[in-house]
Amino acid sequence: MSEENISGVVITFFSTASSVGKTLISVNMASELARQGYRVCLVDYDLQFGDVANYLHIQVERSVKDVLETMNSRPDVPLQDCLTQYRYGMISFDVVPAPEFLDEAYNISADDCRRLIEKLRLLYDYVIIDTTSTFSVLNLAMLDLSTIVTFLGVVDFIPTIKNMKIGNDTLRTLNYDTNKIRLVLNRSDAKTRISMEDVEQLLGGGFYHILPNDFKAASESIVTGVPLVLGGSESVLAKEIRKLISRYTNRAYDEDDGLPVFDHGEENGRRKSGGWFSKIFS
């Protein structure tokens, strides 16, 4: 497959900690991109404990296991015929759900998963991938294949931040283009005694984007199965998710009507000076 034939943008959500909001943000990114009129496929590569189908309240008829089996045994069948569709009103996008049963995850190869993404990016404008919180063979393959890696973190406990630093340092050793890795902070205003300045000093730079903590809005979205960006939510979290997406697509929003307008400027993260916290890991 030649690079000239690859046109779709692959955005992978990755973290070195669990419960940081990867699924919530990836679901909303897929939803907003579809709302803007892009062809979108959301892939759940958290093969053991994937929650995309639960977040969207969709019934899994063909999981990633079934899609891969069809891809390998019946290459004449169009991939899009094997996928699950999420629809809300006139907005829709395709989903590749995680396996329903734990044992099925062990029989799925990283090579097959990579081949699936390579095929999907020929069919869609955006392929969004939700992953597990490990540097597994599968995740490393997705990081290599991705156009953008959203490395999501939270500032709550010392061990979580330590893992974020290890993950950030490891990603740097992979020698990716500096624009490929986007460090995004979620739940930024959660109650904690750890300062943002200390964390940024520890990581060696500022966050690409910061998302606020809004437990109520996020919980309601999960309970109803309607992504924040589609359900008419006026929460600060929904607005900041849209702003994050606008940076990825180079488009911004008029908050009065939600219509996209072009914006060619981005604010770079600022390097902060740290204090006692950074000394713990020095």
Coordinates of C-alpha atoms in Angstrom, one line a residue:
M1 CA 0.0 0.0 0.0
S2 CA 1.6 3.2 -1.1
E3 CA 1.6 6.3 1.1
E4 CA -0.1 8.2 -1.8
N5 CA -3.2 6.1 -1.4
I6 CA -3.5 6.9 2.3
S7 CA -5.7 10.0 2.9
G8 CA -7.6 9.5 6.2
V9 CA -6.4 11.1 9.4
V10 CA -5.8 8.6 12.2
I11 CA -6.1 10.0 15.8
T12 CA -5.2 7.6 18.6
F13 CA -6.2 8.3 22.3
F14 CA -3.5 6.9 24.6
S15 CA -2.6 7.2 28.3
T16 CA -0.4 5.5 30.9
A17 CA -3.2 5.6 33.5
S18 CA -6.8 4.2 33.6
S19 CA -9.9 6.2 34.1
V20 CA -8.6 9.4 32.5
G21 CA -11.4 9.9 30.0
K22 CA -10.0 8.4 26.8
T23 CA -13.3 6.8 25.8
L24 CA -15.4 9.9 26.6
I25 CA -13.2 12.2 24.7
S26 CA -12.8 9.8 21.7
V27 CA -16.5 9.3 21.5
N28 CA -17.1 13.0 21.5
M29 CA -14.4 13.7 18.9
A30 CA -15.9 11.1 16.5
S31 CA -19.4 12.6 17.1
E32 CA -18.3 16.2 16.5
L33 CA -16.3 15.3 13.3
A34 CA -19.4 13.4 12.0
R35 CA -21.6 16.5 12.9
Q36 CA -19.3 18.6 10.7
G37 CA -19.9 16.3 7.8
Y38 CA -16.7 14.2 7.8
R39 CA -16.8 10.4 7.2
V40 CA -15.7 9.0 10.6
C41 CA -15.0 5.5 12.0
L42 CA -14.4 5.0 15.8
V43 CA -12.4 1.9 16.7
D44 CA -12.3 0.4 20.2
Y45 CA -8.9 -1.3 20.6
D46 CA -9.3 -1.7 24.3
L47 CA -9.8 -5.3 23.4
Q48 CA -10.3 -6.7 26.9
F49 CA -12.4 -3.9 28.6
G50 CA -13.5 -1.6 25.8
D51 CA -16.5 0.6 26.6
V52 CA -17.3 2.5 23.4
A53 CA -20.4 0.4 22.7
N54 CA -21.6 1.0 26.3
Y55 CA -21.0 4.7 26.1
L56 CA -23.0 5.0 22.9
H57 CA -25.7 2.4 24.0
I58 CA -25.3 0.4 20.8
Q59 CA -25.9 -3.3 20.5
V60 CA -22.9 -5.2 19.3
E61 CA -23.7 -7.4 16.4
R62 CA -20.2 -7.5 14.9
S63 CA -17.3 -6.8 17.1
V64 CA -13.7 -6.3 16.0
K65 CA -13.2 -10.0 16.1
D66 CA -16.0 -10.5 13.5
V67 CA -14.7 -7.6 11.4
L68 CA -11.2 -9.1 11.3
E69 CA -12.5 -12.6 10.5
T70 CA -14.4 -11.2 7.6
M71 CA -11.5 -9.1 6.4
N72 CA -9.2 -12.2 6.4
S73 CA -11.6 -14.8 5.0
R74 CA -13.9 -12.7 2.7
P75 CA -11.9 -9.8 1.3
D76 CA -14.6 -9.3 -1.3
V77 CA -17.0 -8.1 1.4
P78 CA -16.9 -4.3 1.8
L79 CA -15.6 -3.4 5.2
Q80 CA -18.3 -0.8 5.8
D81 CA -20.9 -3.6 5.6
C82 CA -19.3 -5.2 8.6
L83 CA -19.3 -2.2 10.9
T84 CA -21.8 -1.0 13.5
Q85 CA -23.5 2.4 13.0
Y86 CA -24.2 5.0 15.6
R87 CA -26.9 7.4 14.7
Y88 CA -28.3 10.5 16.5
G89 CA -30.8 12.3 14.4
M90 CA -29.2 13.0 11.0
I91 CA -25.7 12.5 12.3
S92 CA -24.0 9.1 12.1
F93 CA -20.6 7.4 12.2
D94 CA -19.4 3.9 12.1
V95 CA -18.0 1.9 15.0
V96 CA -15.8 -1.1 15.4
P97 CA -16.7 -2.3 19.0
A98 CA -14.4 -4.3 21.3
P99 CA -15.0 -8.0 21.7
E100 CA -17.9 -9.0 23.9
F101 CA -16.0 -11.8 25.6
L102 CA -12.7 -11.6 27.3
D103 CA -11.2 -14.7 25.8
E104 CA -11.8 -13.4 22.3
A105 CA -9.2 -10.6 22.9
Y106 CA -6.4 -13.1 23.3
N107 CA -6.9 -14.4 19.7
I108 CA -6.7 -11.1 18.0
S109 CA -3.3 -10.2 16.4
A110 CA -1.7 -6.7 16.3
D111 CA -0.9 -7.3 12.7
D112 CA -4.5 -7.8 11.8
C113 CA -5.5 -4.7 13.8
R114 CA -3.0 -2.7 12.0
R115 CA -4.2 -3.9 8.6
L116 CA -7.7 -3.0 9.5
I117 CA -6.7 0.6 10.3
E118 CA -4.8 0.8 7.0
K119 CA -7.9 -0.2 5.1
L120 CA -10.3 2.0 7.1
R121 CA -8.2 5.1 6.5
L122 CA -8.8 4.7 2.8
L123 CA -12.6 4.8 3.4
Y124 CA -12.9 7.5 6.0
D125 CA -11.8 11.1 6.5
Y126 CA -11.0 10.3 10.2
V127 CA -10.3 7.1 12.1
I128 CA -10.5 7.6 15.8
I129 CA -8.8 4.8 18.0
D130 CA -9.5 4.3 21.7
T131 CA -6.8 2.2 23.4
T132 CA -5.6 0.6 26.6
S133 CA -3.2 2.2 29.1
T134 CA -0.1 0.2 28.3
F135 CA 2.8 0.2 25.8
S136 CA 1.6 -3.1 24.3
V137 CA 2.5 -4.4 20.9
L138 CA -0.9 -3.3 19.6
N139 CA -0.7 0.2 21.1
L140 CA 2.9 0.7 19.7
A141 CA 1.6 -0.3 16.3
M142 CA -1.2 2.2 16.6
L143 CA 1.2 4.9 17.7
D144 CA 3.4 4.3 14.7
L145 CA 0.4 4.4 12.3
S146 CA -1.3 7.4 13.8
T147 CA -1.3 10.9 12.3
I148 CA -1.9 12.4 15.8
V149 CA -1.5 10.8 19.2
T150 CA -3.6 12.4 22.0
F151 CA -1.7 11.5 25.2
L152 CA -4.4 12.1 27.8
G153 CA -3.5 12.7 31.5
V154 CA -5.0 13.8 34.7
V155 CA -3.5 15.6 37.8
D156 CA -5.0 13.8 40.8
F157 CA -2.5 11.5 42.6
I158 CA 1.3 11.3 42.6
P159 CA 1.4 7.7 41.1
T160 CA -0.8 8.9 38.2
I161 CA 1.5 11.8 37.4
K162 CA 4.5 9.6 37.7
N163 CA 3.1 7.3 35.1
M164 CA 2.3 10.3 32.9
K165 CA 5.9 11.4 33.1
I166 CA 7.1 7.9 32.3
G167 CA 4.8 7.7 29.3
N168 CA 5.7 11.2 28.1
D169 CA 9.4 10.4 28.4
T170 CA 8.9 7.0 26.6
L171 CA 7.0 8.7 23.7
R172 CA 9.9 11.1 23.3
T173 CA 12.4 8.2 22.9
L174 CA 10.3 6.9 19.9
N175 CA 11.5 10.0 18.0
Y176 CA 8.1 10.9 16.6
D177 CA 7.6 14.3 14.9
T178 CA 7.0 16.9 17.6
N179 CA 3.6 17.7 16.2
K180 CA 2.4 14.1 16.4
I181 CA 2.1 13.8 20.2
R182 CA -0.5 16.1 21.8
L183 CA -0.4 16.1 25.6
V184 CA -3.9 16.9 26.8
L185 CA -4.9 17.4 30.4
N186 CA -8.4 16.2 31.5
R187 CA -10.3 17.2 34.6
S188 CA -8.0 20.1 35.1
D189 CA -10.0 21.7 38.0
A190 CA -10.5 18.6 40.0
K191 CA -9.8 19.2 43.7
T192 CA -6.1 18.5 44.2
R193 CA -3.2 20.1 46.0
I194 CA -0.8 19.5 43.1
S195 CA -0.2 22.6 41.1
M196 CA -0.3 22.8 37.3
E197 CA 3.1 24.6 37.3
D198 CA 4.8 21.7 39.1
V199 CA 3.3 19.2 36.7
E200 CA 4.4 21.1 33.6
Q201 CA 7.9 21.6 35.0
L202 CA 8.1 17.8 35.6
L203 CA 6.9 17.0 32.1
G204 CA 9.3 19.5 30.5
G205 CA 6.6 21.6 28.8
G206 CA 3.0 22.8 28.7
F207 CA -0.1 20.9 27.8
Y208 CA -1.4 21.2 24.2
H209 CA -5.0 21.6 25.5
I210 CA -6.7 21.5 28.9
L211 CA -10.2 20.1 29.5
P212 CA -12.2 21.0 32.6
N213 CA -13.7 18.7 35.2
D214 CA -17.5 18.3 34.7
F215 CA -18.5 15.0 36.4
K216 CA -22.3 15.8 36.1
A217 CA -22.3 16.5 32.3
A218 CA -20.0 13.5 31.6
S219 CA -22.2 11.2 33.7
E220 CA -25.4 12.3 32.1
S221 CA -23.9 11.8 28.7
I222 CA -22.9 8.2 29.6
V223 CA -26.3 7.4 31.1
T224 CA -28.2 8.6 28.1
G225 CA -25.8 7.4 25.5
V226 CA -25.7 10.8 23.8
P227 CA -22.3 12.4 23.4
L228 CA -22.0 15.9 24.9
V229 CA -21.4 17.6 21.5
L230 CA -24.6 16.1 20.1
G231 CA -27.0 16.5 23.0
G232 CA -27.2 20.2 23.1
S233 CA -25.0 20.4 26.2
E234 CA -23.8 23.9 27.1
S235 CA -21.3 22.6 29.6
V236 CA -17.8 24.0 29.7
L237 CA -16.5 20.5 29.0
A238 CA -18.5 20.3 25.7
K239 CA -17.2 23.6 24.6
E240 CA -13.6 22.8 25.4
I241 CA -13.9 19.4 23.6
R242 CA -15.1 21.4 20.5
K243 CA -12.2 23.7 20.9
L244 CA -9.8 20.8 21.0
I245 CA -11.3 19.3 17.9
S246 CA -11.1 22.7 16.2
R247 CA -7.4 22.7 16.7
Y248 CA -7.1 19.3 15.1
T249 CA -9.1 20.3 12.1
N250 CA -7.8 23.9 12.0
R251 CA -11.4 25.2 12.5
A252 CA -12.9 27.3 15.3
Y253 CA -16.4 27.8 16.6
D254 CA -18.7 30.7 17.0
E255 CA -20.1 29.9 20.4
D256 CA -23.3 31.8 19.6
D257 CA -24.5 29.5 16.8
G258 CA -22.0 26.6 16.9
L259 CA -21.2 27.1 13.2
P260 CA -17.5 26.4 12.2
V261 CA -15.4 29.3 11.0
F262 CA -11.7 29.0 9.9
D263 CA -9.0 29.9 12.4
H264 CA -5.3 29.6 11.5
G265 CA -3.9 30.4 14.9
E266 CA -2.9 28.2 17.9
E267 CA -1.7 29.1 21.3
N268 CA 1.5 27.2 22.2
G269 CA 1.9 25.7 25.6
R270 CA 4.1 27.6 28.0
R271 CA 6.9 26.2 29.9
K272 CA 6.3 26.8 33.6
S273 CA 8.7 27.0 36.6
G274 CA 8.2 24.3 39.2
G275 CA 8.6 23.9 42.9
W276 CA 8.6 21.1 45.5
F277 CA 6.7 18.6 43.3
S278 CA 9.2 18.4 40.5
K279 CA 12.0 17.7 43.1
I280 CA 10.3 14.5 44.1
F281 CA 11.1 12.9 40.7
S282 CA 14.5 14.6 40.1

